[in-house]
XYZ file of C-alpha atoms in Angstrom:
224
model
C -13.044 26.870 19.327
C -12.278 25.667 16.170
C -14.097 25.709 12.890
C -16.058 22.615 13.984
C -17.285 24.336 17.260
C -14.203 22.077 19.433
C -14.587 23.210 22.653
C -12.566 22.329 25.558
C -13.139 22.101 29.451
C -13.729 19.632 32.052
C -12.092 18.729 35.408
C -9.022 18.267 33.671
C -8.637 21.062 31.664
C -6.949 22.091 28.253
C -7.609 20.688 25.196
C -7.108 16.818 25.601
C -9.260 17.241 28.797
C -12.576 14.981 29.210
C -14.628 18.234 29.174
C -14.171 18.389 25.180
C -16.724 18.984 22.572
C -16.773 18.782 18.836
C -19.628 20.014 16.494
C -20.655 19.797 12.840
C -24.010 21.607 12.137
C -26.455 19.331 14.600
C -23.696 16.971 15.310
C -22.223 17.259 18.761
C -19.481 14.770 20.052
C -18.816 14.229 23.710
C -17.049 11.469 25.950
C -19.037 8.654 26.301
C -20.915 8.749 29.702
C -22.814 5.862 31.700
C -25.986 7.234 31.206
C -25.052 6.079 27.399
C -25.221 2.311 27.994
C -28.645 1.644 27.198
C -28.123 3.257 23.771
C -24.929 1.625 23.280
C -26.192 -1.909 23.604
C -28.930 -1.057 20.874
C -26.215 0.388 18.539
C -24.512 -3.016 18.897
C -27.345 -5.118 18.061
C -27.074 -4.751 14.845
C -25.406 -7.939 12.914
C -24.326 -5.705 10.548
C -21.987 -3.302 12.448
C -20.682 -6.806 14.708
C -19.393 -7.607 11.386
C -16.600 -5.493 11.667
C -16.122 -4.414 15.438
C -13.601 -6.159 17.097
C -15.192 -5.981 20.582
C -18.328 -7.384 21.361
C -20.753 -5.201 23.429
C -24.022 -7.355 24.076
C -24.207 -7.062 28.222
C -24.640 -4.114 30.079
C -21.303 -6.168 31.465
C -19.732 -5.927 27.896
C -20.905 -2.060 27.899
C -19.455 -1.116 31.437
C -16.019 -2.699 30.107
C -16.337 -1.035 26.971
C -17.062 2.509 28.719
C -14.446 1.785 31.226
C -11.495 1.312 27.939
C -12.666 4.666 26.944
C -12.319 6.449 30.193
C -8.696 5.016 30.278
C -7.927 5.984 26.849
C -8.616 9.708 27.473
C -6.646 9.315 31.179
C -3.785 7.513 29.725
C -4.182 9.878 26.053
C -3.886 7.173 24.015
C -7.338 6.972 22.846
C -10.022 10.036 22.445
C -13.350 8.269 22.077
C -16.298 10.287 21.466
C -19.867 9.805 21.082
C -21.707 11.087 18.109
C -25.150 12.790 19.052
C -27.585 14.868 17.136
C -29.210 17.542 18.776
C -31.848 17.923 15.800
C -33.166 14.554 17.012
C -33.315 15.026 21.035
C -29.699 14.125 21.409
C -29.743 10.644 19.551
C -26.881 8.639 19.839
C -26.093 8.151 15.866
C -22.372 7.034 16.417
C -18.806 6.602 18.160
C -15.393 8.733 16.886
C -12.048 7.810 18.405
C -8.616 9.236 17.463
C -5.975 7.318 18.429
C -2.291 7.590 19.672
C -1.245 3.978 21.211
C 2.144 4.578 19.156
C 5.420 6.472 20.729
C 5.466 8.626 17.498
C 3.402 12.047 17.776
C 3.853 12.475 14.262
C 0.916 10.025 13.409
C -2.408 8.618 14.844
C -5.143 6.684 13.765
C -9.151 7.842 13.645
C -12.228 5.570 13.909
C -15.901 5.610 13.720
C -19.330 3.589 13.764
C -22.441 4.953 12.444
C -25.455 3.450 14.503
C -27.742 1.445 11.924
C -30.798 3.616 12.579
C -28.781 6.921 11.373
C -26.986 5.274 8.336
C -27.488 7.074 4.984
C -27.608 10.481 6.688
C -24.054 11.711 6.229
C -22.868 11.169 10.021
C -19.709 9.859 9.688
C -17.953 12.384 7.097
C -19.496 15.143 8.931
C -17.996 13.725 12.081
C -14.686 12.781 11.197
C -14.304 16.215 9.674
C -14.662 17.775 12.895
C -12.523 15.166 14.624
C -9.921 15.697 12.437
C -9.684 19.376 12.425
C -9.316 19.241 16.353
C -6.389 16.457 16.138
C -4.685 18.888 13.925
C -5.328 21.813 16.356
C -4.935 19.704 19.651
C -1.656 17.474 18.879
C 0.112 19.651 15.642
C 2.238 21.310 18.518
C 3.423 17.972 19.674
C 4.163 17.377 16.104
C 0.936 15.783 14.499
C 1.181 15.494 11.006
C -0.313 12.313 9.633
C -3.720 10.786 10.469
C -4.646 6.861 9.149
C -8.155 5.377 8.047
C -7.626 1.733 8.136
C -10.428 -0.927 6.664
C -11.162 -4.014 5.364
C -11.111 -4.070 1.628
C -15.093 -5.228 2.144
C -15.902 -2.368 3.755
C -16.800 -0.388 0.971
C -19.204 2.218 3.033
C -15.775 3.209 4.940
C -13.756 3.740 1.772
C -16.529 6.003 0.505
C -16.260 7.902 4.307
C -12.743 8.353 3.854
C -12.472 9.605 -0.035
C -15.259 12.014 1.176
C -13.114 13.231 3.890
C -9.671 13.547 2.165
C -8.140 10.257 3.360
C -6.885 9.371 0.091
C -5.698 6.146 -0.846
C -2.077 5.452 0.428
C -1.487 1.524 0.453
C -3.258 -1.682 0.150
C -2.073 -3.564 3.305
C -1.906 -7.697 3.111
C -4.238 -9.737 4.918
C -2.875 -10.821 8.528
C -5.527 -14.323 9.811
C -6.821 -14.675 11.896
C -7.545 -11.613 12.978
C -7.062 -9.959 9.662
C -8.709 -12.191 7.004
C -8.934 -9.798 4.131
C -7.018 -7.427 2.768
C -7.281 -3.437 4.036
C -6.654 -0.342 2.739
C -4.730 2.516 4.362
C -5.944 6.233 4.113
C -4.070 8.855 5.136
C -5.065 13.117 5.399
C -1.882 14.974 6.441
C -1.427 18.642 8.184
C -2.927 21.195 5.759
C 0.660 22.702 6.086
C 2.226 19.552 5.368
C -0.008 18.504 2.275
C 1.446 20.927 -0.560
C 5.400 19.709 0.428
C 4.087 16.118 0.412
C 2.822 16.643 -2.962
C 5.996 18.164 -4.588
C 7.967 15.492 -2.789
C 5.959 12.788 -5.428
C 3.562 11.347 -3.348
C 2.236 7.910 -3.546
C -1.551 8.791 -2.481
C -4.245 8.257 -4.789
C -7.010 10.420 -5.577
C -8.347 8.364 -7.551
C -11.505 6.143 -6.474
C -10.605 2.672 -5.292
C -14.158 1.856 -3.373
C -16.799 -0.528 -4.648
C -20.770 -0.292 -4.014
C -21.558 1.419 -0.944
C -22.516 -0.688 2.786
C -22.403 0.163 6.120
C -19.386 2.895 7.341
C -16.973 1.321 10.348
C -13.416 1.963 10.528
C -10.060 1.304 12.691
C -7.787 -0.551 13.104
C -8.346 -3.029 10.216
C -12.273 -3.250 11.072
């Protein structure tokens, strides 16, 4: 267990396993199940959030595709999705987490979120992704994890706020790529906690300093 309450189990076993649990106070994170679908197709109908997702989920067809990208992620280990649930509120679903590691370096991998529109505003996402990334640190440091990325569209000002509440701080502003890109994005990054202090003597080029406008809705990954 870690200090986010990361548990590990399931029929696989050991920490990547699809047994694993995360907490933060009434948080709890857990792979997405079918039982979830329902609740899932409510979280995307929401124009706001399909704004910035890249993958539409409006069918239970759409959903059963989606769940079925998430069970290969955590087979394949290139994608840890989890979903956000608060106990305090009879299990809600207020979100998704994924940490991701499509790349053949383990020295890096990328986290993303969505906060459900009915549990914006109630500090869900930093809570979350501070429990997420404490347990990629623990899980993967062995294997030689020492950088995780926030990645977002410049307009997404609610996930720049997410990530300077986190630690992500400000590392680059990354050019627009259209179509799929339109905008510009910024790149976070939160290092090792062993790895920070070196980084820091070695003149680092992360900013603490704010670079996020007026708050919106928090989504982030992969240039969402």
């Amino acid at each position: 267990m870690n200090d986010h309450g990361g548990t590990a189990g399931g029929t696989h076993g050991g920490t990547h396993g699809p047994g694993i649990t995360l907490t933060a106070g009434t948080l709890l994170m857990r792979p997405w199940r079918e039982e979830d679908v329902p609740a899932l197709l409510e979280a995307y109908d929401d124009p706001v959030m399909r704004q910035w997702v890249r993958l539409p989920v409006s069918t239970p067809e759409e959903a059963a595709r989606w769940l079925e990208l998430q069970y290969e992620g955590w087979e394949s280990g290139t994608r840890f999705s989890f979903a956000v649930t608060d106990t305090g509120r009879g299990g809600e679903l207020v979100g998704n987490l994924a940490l991701k590691r499509p790349g053949p370096g383990p020295e890096r991998a990328e986290v993303g979120y969505w906060t459900a529109a009915r549990a914006r505003g109630r500090g869900v996402a930093p809570r979350a992704l501070e429990a997420l990334t404490d347990w990629a640190f623990t899980a993967f440091g062995a294997e030689g994890l020492v950088r995780l990325e926030l990645l977002h569209q410049v307009d997404n000002v609610a996930s720049c706020r997410v990530a300077e509440k986190s630690g992500y701080a400000f590392a680059e502003l990354l050019s627009a790529l259209p179509p799929e890109f339109p905008l510009d994005g910024h790149l976070h990054v939160r290092r090792a906690p062993r790895h920070r202090h070196r980084h820091r003597t070695a003149g680092s080029p992360l900013s603490v300093r704010p670079v996020c406008p007026p708050p919106g809705p928090a989504t982030a990954g992969s240039r969402v």
